mmCIF file of C-alpha atoms in Angstrom:
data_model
loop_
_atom_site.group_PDB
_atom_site.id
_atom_site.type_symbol
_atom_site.label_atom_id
_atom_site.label_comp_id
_atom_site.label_asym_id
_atom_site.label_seq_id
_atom_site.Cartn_x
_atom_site.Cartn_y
_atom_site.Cartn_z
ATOM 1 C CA UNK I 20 0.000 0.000 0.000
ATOM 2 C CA UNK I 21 1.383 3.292 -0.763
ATOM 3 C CA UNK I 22 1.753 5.869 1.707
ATOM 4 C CA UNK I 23 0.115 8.963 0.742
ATOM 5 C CA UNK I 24 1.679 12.251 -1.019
ATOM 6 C CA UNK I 25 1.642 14.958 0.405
ATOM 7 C CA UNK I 26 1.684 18.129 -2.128
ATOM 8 C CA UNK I 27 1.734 21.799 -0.844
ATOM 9 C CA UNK I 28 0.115 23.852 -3.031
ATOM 10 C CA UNK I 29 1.063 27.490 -3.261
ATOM 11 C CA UNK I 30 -0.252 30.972 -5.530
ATOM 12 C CA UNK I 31 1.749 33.472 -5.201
ATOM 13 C CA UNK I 32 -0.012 36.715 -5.844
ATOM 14 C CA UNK I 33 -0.608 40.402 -4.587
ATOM 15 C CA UNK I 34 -4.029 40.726 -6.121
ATOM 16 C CA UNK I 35 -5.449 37.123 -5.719
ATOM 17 C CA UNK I 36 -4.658 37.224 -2.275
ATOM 18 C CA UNK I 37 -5.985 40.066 -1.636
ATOM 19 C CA UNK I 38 -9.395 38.875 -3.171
ATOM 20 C CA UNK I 39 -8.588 41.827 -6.339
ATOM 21 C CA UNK I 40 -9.710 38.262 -8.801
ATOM 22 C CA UNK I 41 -9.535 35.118 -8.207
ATOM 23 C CA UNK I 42 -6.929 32.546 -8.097
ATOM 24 C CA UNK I 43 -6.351 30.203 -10.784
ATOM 25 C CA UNK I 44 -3.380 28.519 -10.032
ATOM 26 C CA UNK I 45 -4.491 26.332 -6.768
ATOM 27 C CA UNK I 46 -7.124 24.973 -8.775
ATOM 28 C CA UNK I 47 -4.987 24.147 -12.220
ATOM 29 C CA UNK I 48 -2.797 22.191 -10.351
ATOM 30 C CA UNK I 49 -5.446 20.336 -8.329
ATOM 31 C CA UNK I 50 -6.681 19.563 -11.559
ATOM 32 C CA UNK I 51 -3.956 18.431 -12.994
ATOM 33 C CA UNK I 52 -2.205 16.236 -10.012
ATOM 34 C CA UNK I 53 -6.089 14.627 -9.945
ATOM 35 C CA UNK I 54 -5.887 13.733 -13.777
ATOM 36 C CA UNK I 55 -1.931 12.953 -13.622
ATOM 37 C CA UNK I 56 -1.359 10.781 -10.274
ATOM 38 C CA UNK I 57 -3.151 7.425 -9.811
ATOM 39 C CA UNK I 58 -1.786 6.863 -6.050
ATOM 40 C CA UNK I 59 -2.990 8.438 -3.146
ATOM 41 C CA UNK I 60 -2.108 12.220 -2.823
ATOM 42 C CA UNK I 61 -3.534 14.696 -0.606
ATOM 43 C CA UNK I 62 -2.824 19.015 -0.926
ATOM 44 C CA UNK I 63 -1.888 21.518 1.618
ATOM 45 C CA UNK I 64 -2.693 24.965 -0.040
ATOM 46 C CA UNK I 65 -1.345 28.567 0.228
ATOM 47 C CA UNK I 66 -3.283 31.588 -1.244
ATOM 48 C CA UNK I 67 -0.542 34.645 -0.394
ATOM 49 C CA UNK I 68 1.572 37.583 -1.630
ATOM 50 C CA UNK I 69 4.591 38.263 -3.783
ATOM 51 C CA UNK I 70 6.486 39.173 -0.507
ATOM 52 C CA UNK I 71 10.081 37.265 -0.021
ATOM 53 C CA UNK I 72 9.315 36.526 3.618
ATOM 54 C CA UNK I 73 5.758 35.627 3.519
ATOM 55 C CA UNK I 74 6.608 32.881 0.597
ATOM 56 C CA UNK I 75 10.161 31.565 2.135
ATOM 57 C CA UNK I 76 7.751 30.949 5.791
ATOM 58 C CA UNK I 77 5.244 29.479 3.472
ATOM 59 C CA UNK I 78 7.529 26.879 2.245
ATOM 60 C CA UNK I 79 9.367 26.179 5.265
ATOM 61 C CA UNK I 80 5.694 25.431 7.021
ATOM 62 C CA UNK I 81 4.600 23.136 4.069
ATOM 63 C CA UNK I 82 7.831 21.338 4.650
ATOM 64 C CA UNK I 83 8.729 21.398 8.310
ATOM 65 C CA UNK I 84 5.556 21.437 9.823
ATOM 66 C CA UNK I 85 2.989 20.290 7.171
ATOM 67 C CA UNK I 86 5.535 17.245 6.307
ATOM 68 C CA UNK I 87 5.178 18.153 2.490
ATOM 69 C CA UNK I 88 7.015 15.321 -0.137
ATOM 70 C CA UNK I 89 6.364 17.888 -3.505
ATOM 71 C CA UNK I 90 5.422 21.933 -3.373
ATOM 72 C CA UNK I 91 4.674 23.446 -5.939
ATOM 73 C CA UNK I 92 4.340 27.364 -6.294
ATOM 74 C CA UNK I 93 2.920 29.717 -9.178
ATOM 75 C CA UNK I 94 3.501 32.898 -9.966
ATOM 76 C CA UNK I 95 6.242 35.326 -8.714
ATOM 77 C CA UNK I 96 8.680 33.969 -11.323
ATOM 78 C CA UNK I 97 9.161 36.667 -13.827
ATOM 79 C CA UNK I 98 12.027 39.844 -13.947
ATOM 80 C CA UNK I 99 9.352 42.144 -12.465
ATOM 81 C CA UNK I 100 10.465 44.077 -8.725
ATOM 82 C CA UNK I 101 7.342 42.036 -7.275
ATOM 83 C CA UNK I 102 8.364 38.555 -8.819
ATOM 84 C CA UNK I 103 10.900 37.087 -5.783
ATOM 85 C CA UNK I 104 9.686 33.314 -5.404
ATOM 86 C CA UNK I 105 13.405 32.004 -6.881
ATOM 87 C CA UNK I 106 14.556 33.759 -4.356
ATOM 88 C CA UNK I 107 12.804 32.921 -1.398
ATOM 89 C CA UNK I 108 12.960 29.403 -2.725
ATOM 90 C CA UNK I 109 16.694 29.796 -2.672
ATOM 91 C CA UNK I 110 16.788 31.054 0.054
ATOM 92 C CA UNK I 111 14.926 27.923 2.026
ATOM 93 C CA UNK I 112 16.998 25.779 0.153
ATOM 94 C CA UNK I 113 19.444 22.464 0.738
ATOM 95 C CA UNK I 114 20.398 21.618 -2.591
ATOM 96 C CA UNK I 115 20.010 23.466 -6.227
ATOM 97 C CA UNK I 116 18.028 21.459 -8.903
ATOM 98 C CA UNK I 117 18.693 23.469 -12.013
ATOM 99 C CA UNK I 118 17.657 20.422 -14.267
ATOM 100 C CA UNK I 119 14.035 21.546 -13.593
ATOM 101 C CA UNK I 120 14.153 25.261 -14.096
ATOM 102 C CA UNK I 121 16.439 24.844 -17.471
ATOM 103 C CA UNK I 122 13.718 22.185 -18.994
ATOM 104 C CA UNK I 123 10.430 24.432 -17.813
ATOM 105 C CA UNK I 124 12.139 27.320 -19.844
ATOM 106 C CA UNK I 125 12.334 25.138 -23.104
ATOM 107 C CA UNK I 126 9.267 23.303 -22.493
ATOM 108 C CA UNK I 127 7.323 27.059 -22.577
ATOM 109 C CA UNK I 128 9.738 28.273 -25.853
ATOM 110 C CA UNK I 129 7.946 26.225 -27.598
ATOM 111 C CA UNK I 130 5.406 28.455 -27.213
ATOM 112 C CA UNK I 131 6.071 31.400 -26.619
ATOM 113 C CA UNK I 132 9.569 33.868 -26.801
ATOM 114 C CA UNK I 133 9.056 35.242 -23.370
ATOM 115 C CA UNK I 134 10.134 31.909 -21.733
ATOM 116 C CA UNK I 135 13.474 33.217 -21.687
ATOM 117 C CA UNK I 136 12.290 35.594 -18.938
ATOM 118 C CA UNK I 137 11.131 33.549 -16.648
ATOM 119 C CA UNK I 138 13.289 32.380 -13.720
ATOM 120 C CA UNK I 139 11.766 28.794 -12.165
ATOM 121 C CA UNK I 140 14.144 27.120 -9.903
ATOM 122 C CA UNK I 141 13.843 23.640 -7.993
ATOM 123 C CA UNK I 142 15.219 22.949 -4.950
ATOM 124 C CA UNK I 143 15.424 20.043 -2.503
ATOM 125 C CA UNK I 144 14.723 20.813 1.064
ATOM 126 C CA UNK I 145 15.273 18.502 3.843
ATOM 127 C CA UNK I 146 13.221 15.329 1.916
ATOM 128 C CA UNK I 147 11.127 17.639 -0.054
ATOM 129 C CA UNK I 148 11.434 18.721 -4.131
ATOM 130 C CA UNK I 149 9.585 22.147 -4.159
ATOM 131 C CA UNK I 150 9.154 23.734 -8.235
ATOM 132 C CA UNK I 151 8.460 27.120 -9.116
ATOM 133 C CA UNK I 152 5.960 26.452 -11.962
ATOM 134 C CA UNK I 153 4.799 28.999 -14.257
ATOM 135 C CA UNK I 154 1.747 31.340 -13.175
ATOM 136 C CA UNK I 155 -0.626 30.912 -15.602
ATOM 137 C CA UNK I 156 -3.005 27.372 -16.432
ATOM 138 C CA UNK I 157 -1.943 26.708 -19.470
ATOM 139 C CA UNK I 158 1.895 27.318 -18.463
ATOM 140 C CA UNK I 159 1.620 24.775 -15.424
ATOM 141 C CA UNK I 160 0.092 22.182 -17.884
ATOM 142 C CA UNK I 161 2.445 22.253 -20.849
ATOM 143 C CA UNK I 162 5.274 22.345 -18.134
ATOM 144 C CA UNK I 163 4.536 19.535 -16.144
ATOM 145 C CA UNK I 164 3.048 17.200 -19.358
ATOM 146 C CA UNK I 165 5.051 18.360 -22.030
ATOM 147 C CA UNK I 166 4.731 19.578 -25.398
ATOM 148 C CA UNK I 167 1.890 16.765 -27.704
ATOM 149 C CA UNK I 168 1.865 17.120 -31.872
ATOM 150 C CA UNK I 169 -1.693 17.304 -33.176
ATOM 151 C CA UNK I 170 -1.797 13.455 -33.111
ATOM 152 C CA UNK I 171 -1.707 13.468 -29.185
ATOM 153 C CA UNK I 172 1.889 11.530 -29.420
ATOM 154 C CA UNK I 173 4.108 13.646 -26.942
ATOM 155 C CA UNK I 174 6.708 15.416 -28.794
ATOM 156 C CA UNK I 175 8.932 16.716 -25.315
ATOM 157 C CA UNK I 176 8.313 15.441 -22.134
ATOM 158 C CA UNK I 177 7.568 17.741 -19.764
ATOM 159 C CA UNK I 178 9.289 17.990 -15.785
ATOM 160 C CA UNK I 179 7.106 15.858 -14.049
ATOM 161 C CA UNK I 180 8.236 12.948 -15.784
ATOM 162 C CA UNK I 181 11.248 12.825 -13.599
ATOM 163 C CA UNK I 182 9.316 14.180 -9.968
ATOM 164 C CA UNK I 183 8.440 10.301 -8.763
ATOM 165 C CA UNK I 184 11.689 9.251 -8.994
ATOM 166 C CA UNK I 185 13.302 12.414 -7.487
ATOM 167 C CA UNK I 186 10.894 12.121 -4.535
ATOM 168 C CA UNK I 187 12.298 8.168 -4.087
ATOM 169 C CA UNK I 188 15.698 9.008 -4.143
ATOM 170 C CA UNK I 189 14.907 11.537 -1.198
ATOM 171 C CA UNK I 190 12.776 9.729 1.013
ATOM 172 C CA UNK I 191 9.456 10.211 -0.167
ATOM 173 C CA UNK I 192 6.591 7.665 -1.041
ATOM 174 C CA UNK I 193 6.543 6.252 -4.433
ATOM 175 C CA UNK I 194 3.867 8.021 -6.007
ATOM 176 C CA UNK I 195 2.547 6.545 -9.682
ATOM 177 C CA UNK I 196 0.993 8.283 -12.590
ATOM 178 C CA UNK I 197 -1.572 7.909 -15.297
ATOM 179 C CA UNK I 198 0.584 7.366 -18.135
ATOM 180 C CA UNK I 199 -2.066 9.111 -20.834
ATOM 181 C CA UNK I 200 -1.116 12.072 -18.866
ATOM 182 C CA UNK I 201 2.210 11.745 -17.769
ATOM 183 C CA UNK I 202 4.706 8.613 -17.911
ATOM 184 C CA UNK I 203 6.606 8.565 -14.574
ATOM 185 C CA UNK I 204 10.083 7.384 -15.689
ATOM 186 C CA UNK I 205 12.364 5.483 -12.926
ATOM 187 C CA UNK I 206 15.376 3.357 -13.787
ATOM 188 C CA UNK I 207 14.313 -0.618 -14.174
ATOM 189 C CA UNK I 208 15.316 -1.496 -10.749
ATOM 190 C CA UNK I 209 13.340 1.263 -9.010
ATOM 191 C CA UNK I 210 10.532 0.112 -10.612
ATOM 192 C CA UNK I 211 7.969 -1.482 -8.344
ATOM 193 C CA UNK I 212 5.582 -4.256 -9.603
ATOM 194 C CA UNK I 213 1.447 -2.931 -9.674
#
C-alpha cells in the first residue's frame, strides 16, 4: 500500500490574495495532479503575496511542519520588482536542482519567446522537491506534461516525468501516474511491480 503524497500547493499573488480576482493557479494544479497521479495524494494549499518573507515561511511550514514530499508554487517567477519566489525558494533551500528550471524554460519556448524571462528554480529541502511552476493554467500544464503534436503523441516530455523518482531518491513515497497524462520514468530497478 502506498503511503500517501503529500503536495503543498502554493499561488503566489498580490491581487489574488488580496481577493482583487480570483486565483487560478491552486485549482490548475489540483486539476492536474487529480488527472496525472493514480496513487494516493492529498494538498496543503497557500493563497498569499509576492512578498520574499511571507513565501520563504510558506515553504518552510509546508515542509517542516505540514511534512510536504512535492510543493509546488505559481507565480512570482518573472524579472518584475514584485516577482521574488526564486529567491525565497533559494533562500529555504538544501540543494540546487537546475535540471528543472532549465527544462520548464524550453518546455514554454515552444510556445512562446518570453520563456526566456522567466526564472523557475527547484530545490530540494530537507526530503522535499519544491518547483516554481509557471503562473498561468496553461503554463503549469504544458510544463509539467510536455509539449503533444496534433496526433496526441508527446513530442517533449515535460518535468514531471522525472518528480516520482526524485521524490524516491529523497525519502518520499513512491507516487505513480496515469501514463495518458504523464509517464513517470524510474530506472528498471526502481521500478515497483502494480
Amino acid at each position: 500500500m502506498n503511503e500517501e503524497l503529500m503536495v503543498g500547493l502554493v499561488s503566489i499573488s498580490d491581487r489574488a490574495s488580496t481577493g482583487v480576482y480570483e486565483d487560478k493557479g491552486i485549482p490548475a494544479l489540483q486539476e492536474w495532479l487529480s488527472s496525472a497521479l493514480t496513487s494516493p495524494w492529498r494538498a496543503e494549499t497557500r493563497l498569499i503575496a509576492d512578498d520574499q518573507p511571507t513565501i520563504e515561511q510558506a515553504l518552510i511550514e509546508l515542509v517542516d511542519q505540514a511534512g510536504c514530499h512535492l510543493v509546488l508554487t505559481t507565480g512570482g517567477t518573472g524579472p518584475a520588482l514584485r516577482d521574488v519566489t526564486p529567491e525565497a525558494t533559494l533562500a529555504v533551500a538544501d540543494k540546487e536542482m537546475p535540471g528543472f528550471g532549465e527544462e520548464m524554460r524550453r518546455i514554454s519556448l515552444n510556445f512562446v519567446p518570453t520563456a526566456i524571462l522567466s526564472r523557475q528554480v527547484a530545490v530540494i529541502r530537507k526530503q522535499a522537491l519544491i518547483i516554481n511552476l509557471p503562473g498561468q493554467p496553461k503554463s503549469i500544464k504544458e510544463t509539467l506534461e510536455g509539449v503533444r503534436a496534433a496526433d496526441g503523441t508527446v513530442s517533449h516530455v515535460g518535468i514531471f516525468a522525472a518528480v516520482p523518482y526524485c521524490i524516491d531518491l529523497i525519502g518520499g513515497p513512491y507516487a505513480e501516474t496515469n501514463e495518458a497524462v504523464i509517464k513517470a520514468f524510474r530506472p528498471k530497478s526502481a521500478i515497483r511491480p502494480k
